mmCIF file of C-alpha atoms in Angstrom:
data_model
loop_
_atom_site.group_PDB
_atom_site.id
_atom_site.type_symbol
_atom_site.label_atom_id
_atom_site.label_comp_id
_atom_site.label_asym_id
_atom_site.label_seq_id
_atom_site.Cartn_x
_atom_site.Cartn_y
_atom_site.Cartn_z
ATOM 1 C CA MET J 12 -16.507 -24.730 -1.796
ATOM 2 C CA GLU J 13 -13.344 -26.582 -3.028
ATOM 3 C CA ASP J 14 -11.558 -23.291 -3.418
ATOM 4 C CA VAL J 15 -12.390 -22.460 0.214
ATOM 5 C CA LYS J 16 -10.851 -25.676 1.352
ATOM 6 C CA ILE J 17 -7.776 -25.004 -0.831
ATOM 7 C CA SER J 18 -7.165 -21.605 0.719
ATOM 8 C CA ILE J 19 -7.807 -22.815 4.272
ATOM 9 C CA ARG J 20 -5.520 -25.871 3.863
ATOM 10 C CA SER J 21 -2.914 -23.510 2.177
ATOM 11 C CA ILE J 22 -2.858 -21.215 5.241
ATOM 12 C CA ILE J 23 -2.609 -24.061 7.685
ATOM 13 C CA VAL J 24 0.273 -25.750 5.670
ATOM 14 C CA TYR J 25 1.967 -22.252 5.368
ATOM 15 C CA GLU J 26 1.741 -21.626 9.130
ATOM 16 C CA LEU J 27 2.984 -25.222 10.002
ATOM 17 C CA ILE J 28 6.013 -24.770 7.668
ATOM 18 C CA MET J 29 6.832 -21.565 9.577
ATOM 19 C CA ILE J 30 6.340 -23.218 13.080
ATOM 20 C CA ILE J 31 8.092 -26.408 12.319
ATOM 21 C CA GLY J 32 10.927 -24.702 10.525
ATOM 22 C CA THR J 33 11.402 -22.399 13.498
ATOM 23 C CA ILE J 34 11.371 -25.238 15.889
ATOM 24 C CA ILE J 35 13.919 -27.262 13.753
ATOM 25 C CA MET J 36 16.180 -24.168 13.231
ATOM 26 C CA SER J 37 16.168 -23.253 16.707
ATOM 27 C CA SER J 38 17.182 -26.819 18.015
ATOM 28 C CA PHE J 39 20.098 -26.936 15.589
ATOM 29 C CA ILE J 40 21.411 -23.527 15.743
ATOM 30 C CA ARG J 41 22.240 -21.525 18.992
ATOM 31 C CA ILE J 42 20.676 -18.153 18.079
ATOM 32 C CA SER J 43 20.991 -14.871 19.794
ATOM 33 C CA ASP J 44 18.847 -11.825 19.233
ATOM 34 C CA ASN J 45 19.630 -9.679 16.091
ATOM 35 C CA ASN J 46 22.105 -12.350 14.986
ATOM 36 C CA LEU J 47 23.031 -12.818 11.175
ATOM 37 C CA THR J 48 22.359 -16.572 11.784
ATOM 38 C CA GLN J 49 18.985 -16.104 13.043
ATOM 39 C CA LEU J 50 18.244 -13.730 9.968
ATOM 40 C CA ILE J 51 19.500 -16.314 7.676
ATOM 41 C CA SER J 52 17.602 -19.009 9.436
ATOM 42 C CA ASN J 53 14.223 -16.881 9.315
ATOM 43 C CA PHE J 54 14.906 -16.053 5.591
ATOM 44 C CA VAL J 55 15.184 -19.883 4.705
ATOM 45 C CA ILE J 56 12.010 -20.654 6.489
ATOM 46 C CA GLN J 57 10.088 -17.716 4.916
ATOM 47 C CA LEU J 58 11.502 -18.649 1.521
ATOM 48 C CA ILE J 59 10.240 -22.350 1.921
ATOM 49 C CA SER J 60 6.819 -21.087 3.080
ATOM 50 C CA SER J 61 6.516 -18.588 0.300
ATOM 51 C CA GLY J 62 7.741 -21.091 -2.224
ATOM 52 C CA TYR J 63 4.964 -23.459 -1.108
ATOM 53 C CA LEU J 64 2.458 -20.492 -1.520
ATOM 54 C CA ALA J 65 3.706 -19.708 -4.961
ATOM 55 C CA TYR J 66 3.216 -23.428 -5.978
ATOM 56 C CA ILE J 67 -0.455 -23.414 -4.626
ATOM 57 C CA ILE J 68 -1.242 -20.088 -6.434
ATOM 58 C CA LYS J 69 0.270 -21.296 -9.782
ATOM 59 C CA LYS J 70 -1.675 -24.702 -9.478
ATOM 60 C CA PHE J 71 -5.009 -23.467 -8.301
ATOM 61 C CA TYR J 72 -5.597 -19.737 -8.859
ATOM 62 C CA LYS J 73 -5.502 -16.940 -11.224
ATOM 63 C CA LEU J 74 -3.938 -13.655 -9.995
ATOM 64 C CA GLU J 75 -7.048 -11.652 -10.633
ATOM 65 C CA ASN J 76 -9.060 -14.112 -8.554
ATOM 66 C CA ILE J 77 -6.830 -13.538 -5.472
ATOM 67 C CA GLY J 78 -6.816 -9.685 -5.410
ATOM 68 C CA PHE J 79 -4.636 -8.546 -8.246
ATOM 69 C CA SER J 80 -7.277 -7.214 -10.467
ATOM 70 C CA LYS J 81 -7.288 -3.514 -11.751
ATOM 71 C CA ILE J 82 -6.765 -1.111 -9.096
ATOM 72 C CA ASN J 83 -9.644 1.152 -8.256
ATOM 73 C CA LYS J 84 -7.661 4.335 -8.317
ATOM 74 C CA ASP J 85 -10.659 6.560 -7.052
ATOM 75 C CA LYS J 86 -10.708 4.573 -3.889
ATOM 76 C CA LEU J 87 -6.829 4.957 -3.096
ATOM 77 C CA VAL J 88 -7.935 7.911 -0.860
ATOM 78 C CA TRP J 89 -8.752 5.283 1.731
ATOM 79 C CA PHE J 90 -5.055 4.386 1.722
ATOM 80 C CA VAL J 91 -3.998 7.974 2.744
ATOM 81 C CA PRO J 92 -4.070 7.110 6.546
ATOM 82 C CA TYR J 93 -1.673 4.197 6.081
ATOM 83 C CA ILE J 94 0.674 6.551 4.167
ATOM 84 C CA LEU J 95 0.487 9.039 6.770
ATOM 85 C CA ILE J 96 1.470 6.498 9.410
ATOM 86 C CA LEU J 97 4.293 5.102 7.227
ATOM 87 C CA THR J 98 5.817 8.322 6.092
ATOM 88 C CA PRO J 99 7.347 9.369 9.515
ATOM 89 C CA MET J 100 8.606 5.992 10.229
ATOM 90 C CA LEU J 101 10.284 5.713 6.923
ATOM 91 C CA TYR J 102 11.689 9.225 7.380
ATOM 92 C CA LYS J 103 13.116 8.197 10.857
ATOM 93 C CA PHE J 104 14.427 4.980 9.569
ATOM 94 C CA ILE J 105 16.329 6.761 6.788
ATOM 95 C CA GLU J 106 17.537 9.501 9.003
ATOM 96 C CA GLY J 107 18.912 6.659 11.274
ATOM 97 C CA ILE J 108 20.606 4.789 8.431
ATOM 98 C CA LEU J 109 22.400 7.967 7.268
ATOM 99 C CA LYS J 110 23.457 8.923 10.755
ATOM 100 C CA ASN J 111 25.029 5.396 11.360
ATOM 101 C CA ILE J 112 26.174 4.597 7.680
ATOM 102 C CA SER J 113 29.807 4.895 8.737
ATOM 103 C CA TYR J 114 29.404 2.070 11.218
ATOM 104 C CA PHE J 115 28.025 -0.332 8.700
ATOM 105 C CA ASN J 116 29.937 -3.293 7.595
ATOM 106 C CA SER J 117 29.248 -6.225 5.350
ATOM 107 C CA THR J 118 27.220 -8.005 7.876
ATOM 108 C CA THR J 119 25.027 -4.920 8.246
ATOM 109 C CA LEU J 120 24.472 -4.857 4.534
ATOM 110 C CA ILE J 121 23.654 -8.561 4.340
ATOM 111 C CA SER J 122 21.277 -8.320 7.149
ATOM 112 C CA ILE J 123 19.479 -5.437 5.555
ATOM 113 C CA ILE J 124 18.963 -7.242 2.357
ATOM 114 C CA LEU J 125 17.866 -10.524 4.086
ATOM 115 C CA ILE J 126 15.289 -8.479 6.247
ATOM 116 C CA PHE J 127 14.050 -6.810 3.119
ATOM 117 C CA ILE J 128 13.674 -9.792 0.906
ATOM 118 C CA GLY J 129 12.071 -11.738 3.942
ATOM 119 C CA THR J 130 9.606 -8.978 4.656
ATOM 120 C CA VAL J 131 8.627 -8.811 0.869
ATOM 121 C CA MET J 132 8.039 -12.587 0.887
ATOM 122 C CA ALA J 133 5.988 -12.463 4.336
ATOM 123 C CA GLY J 134 4.083 -9.357 3.523
ATOM 124 C CA PHE J 135 3.005 -10.552 0.188
ATOM 125 C CA SER J 136 2.398 -14.110 1.416
ATOM 126 C CA GLU J 137 0.149 -12.903 4.229
ATOM 127 C CA GLU J 138 -1.805 -10.638 2.064
ATOM 128 C CA ILE J 139 -2.235 -13.225 -0.488
ATOM 129 C CA MET J 140 -3.462 -15.775 1.911
ATOM 130 C CA PHE J 141 -5.772 -13.902 3.904
ATOM 131 C CA ARG J 142 -7.142 -11.140 1.754
ATOM 132 C CA GLY J 143 -6.314 -12.687 -1.496
ATOM 133 C CA MET J 144 -7.297 -16.422 -1.246
ATOM 134 C CA LEU J 145 -9.454 -16.677 1.772
ATOM 135 C CA LEU J 146 -11.502 -13.405 1.383
ATOM 136 C CA ASN J 147 -11.950 -13.695 -2.282
ATOM 137 C CA THR J 148 -13.037 -17.384 -2.083
ATOM 138 C CA LEU J 149 -15.381 -16.620 0.675
ATOM 139 C CA LYS J 150 -16.858 -13.455 -0.799
ATOM 140 C CA GLY J 151 -18.874 -15.527 -3.476
ATOM 141 C CA LYS J 152 -20.034 -18.121 -1.153
ATOM 142 C CA ILE J 153 -21.158 -16.448 1.925
ATOM 143 C CA PRO J 154 -22.376 -12.929 2.727
ATOM 144 C CA LEU J 155 -19.562 -10.337 2.450
ATOM 145 C CA ILE J 156 -19.677 -9.396 6.049
ATOM 146 C CA SER J 157 -19.201 -12.858 7.090
ATOM 147 C CA ALA J 158 -16.347 -13.354 4.533
ATOM 148 C CA MET J 159 -14.779 -10.164 6.114
ATOM 149 C CA ILE J 160 -15.131 -11.447 9.716
ATOM 150 C CA VAL J 161 -13.695 -14.896 8.931
ATOM 151 C CA SER J 162 -10.801 -13.406 7.028
ATOM 152 C CA SER J 163 -10.286 -10.792 9.784
ATOM 153 C CA LEU J 164 -9.923 -13.610 12.251
ATOM 154 C CA GLY J 165 -6.737 -14.323 10.512
ATOM 155 C CA PHE J 166 -5.792 -10.760 9.832
ATOM 156 C CA SER J 167 -6.668 -7.214 10.026
ATOM 157 C CA PHE J 168 -7.811 -4.133 7.693
ATOM 158 C CA VAL J 169 -9.627 -6.391 5.285
ATOM 159 C CA PRO J 170 -12.185 -3.688 4.306
ATOM 160 C CA LEU J 171 -9.556 -1.664 2.557
ATOM 161 C CA ALA J 172 -8.862 -4.692 0.258
ATOM 162 C CA ILE J 173 -12.491 -4.776 -0.850
ATOM 163 C CA ILE J 174 -12.601 -0.782 -1.389
ATOM 164 C CA LEU J 175 -9.507 -0.788 -3.413
ATOM 165 C CA ASN J 176 -10.260 -4.028 -5.295
ATOM 166 C CA ASN J 177 -6.529 -4.963 -5.168
ATOM 167 C CA ILE J 178 -4.262 -6.226 -2.456
ATOM 168 C CA LEU J 179 -1.198 -4.838 -3.926
ATOM 169 C CA PRO J 180 -1.174 -1.420 -2.070
ATOM 170 C CA LEU J 181 -1.841 -3.447 1.183
ATOM 171 C CA ALA J 182 1.039 -5.843 0.438
ATOM 172 C CA ILE J 183 3.442 -2.990 -0.228
ATOM 173 C CA PHE J 184 2.399 -1.262 3.111
ATOM 174 C CA HIS J 185 2.686 -4.607 4.881
ATOM 175 C CA THR J 186 6.215 -5.176 3.558
ATOM 176 C CA LEU J 187 7.400 -1.626 4.326
ATOM 177 C CA TRP J 188 5.986 -1.744 7.861
ATOM 178 C CA ASN J 189 7.609 -5.106 8.659
ATOM 179 C CA PHE J 190 10.859 -3.947 7.090
ATOM 180 C CA ILE J 191 11.126 -0.686 8.982
ATOM 181 C CA ILE J 192 10.185 -2.276 12.220
ATOM 182 C CA ILE J 193 12.563 -5.385 11.824
ATOM 183 C CA ALA J 194 15.422 -3.474 10.213
ATOM 184 C CA SER J 195 15.334 -0.485 12.683
ATOM 185 C CA SER J 196 15.423 -2.992 15.645
ATOM 186 C CA THR J 197 18.268 -5.076 14.230
ATOM 187 C CA MET J 198 20.209 -1.785 13.381
ATOM 188 C CA GLU J 199 19.332 -0.200 16.657
ATOM 189 C CA ILE J 200 17.574 2.830 15.090
ATOM 190 C CA SER J 201 14.997 4.193 17.337
ATOM 191 C CA ILE J 202 11.715 4.876 15.641
ATOM 192 C CA SER J 203 9.649 4.581 18.837
ATOM 193 C CA ASN J 204 8.899 8.302 18.914
ATOM 194 C CA VAL J 205 7.261 7.880 15.542
#
């Protein structure tokens, strides 16, 4: 049960770092929507949270124990609906970038890079916490359905992680989803029709 306590404590500390970091940054910096300062602030907070999570993983876990085992390739068919959702979003996003590329400046490029790195850190961190650490530590201790329900309280589409036997495809989807949503909003690219 010690590994369950470690995963729950890690999730709580991660979330507290995010909350406290946001409160501190917002009290010191006048932040407006879609501002580079806000992106840098969010990036720093995410970097600290993800760094904490990396420390916990290195100290207490093996990668194969938190969802990075061999991918069950036969089960990747279950991932097709997510690809069908993501493909038109990605197309519309790239189309918007190409259409507006002449208006981009160095601030736009820095914003895109910060958003991409930040969403990679957030996507992987959240997948590791909920589907990696929590779900995988609970699976051996309580019935599988109960483990899925507990983990789902913190997150969604847990059954796919069990079917695939690996969280990497989910982390990539999560990252791309977050990146497209945040970057398109920041760059005022409309993907709402998708």
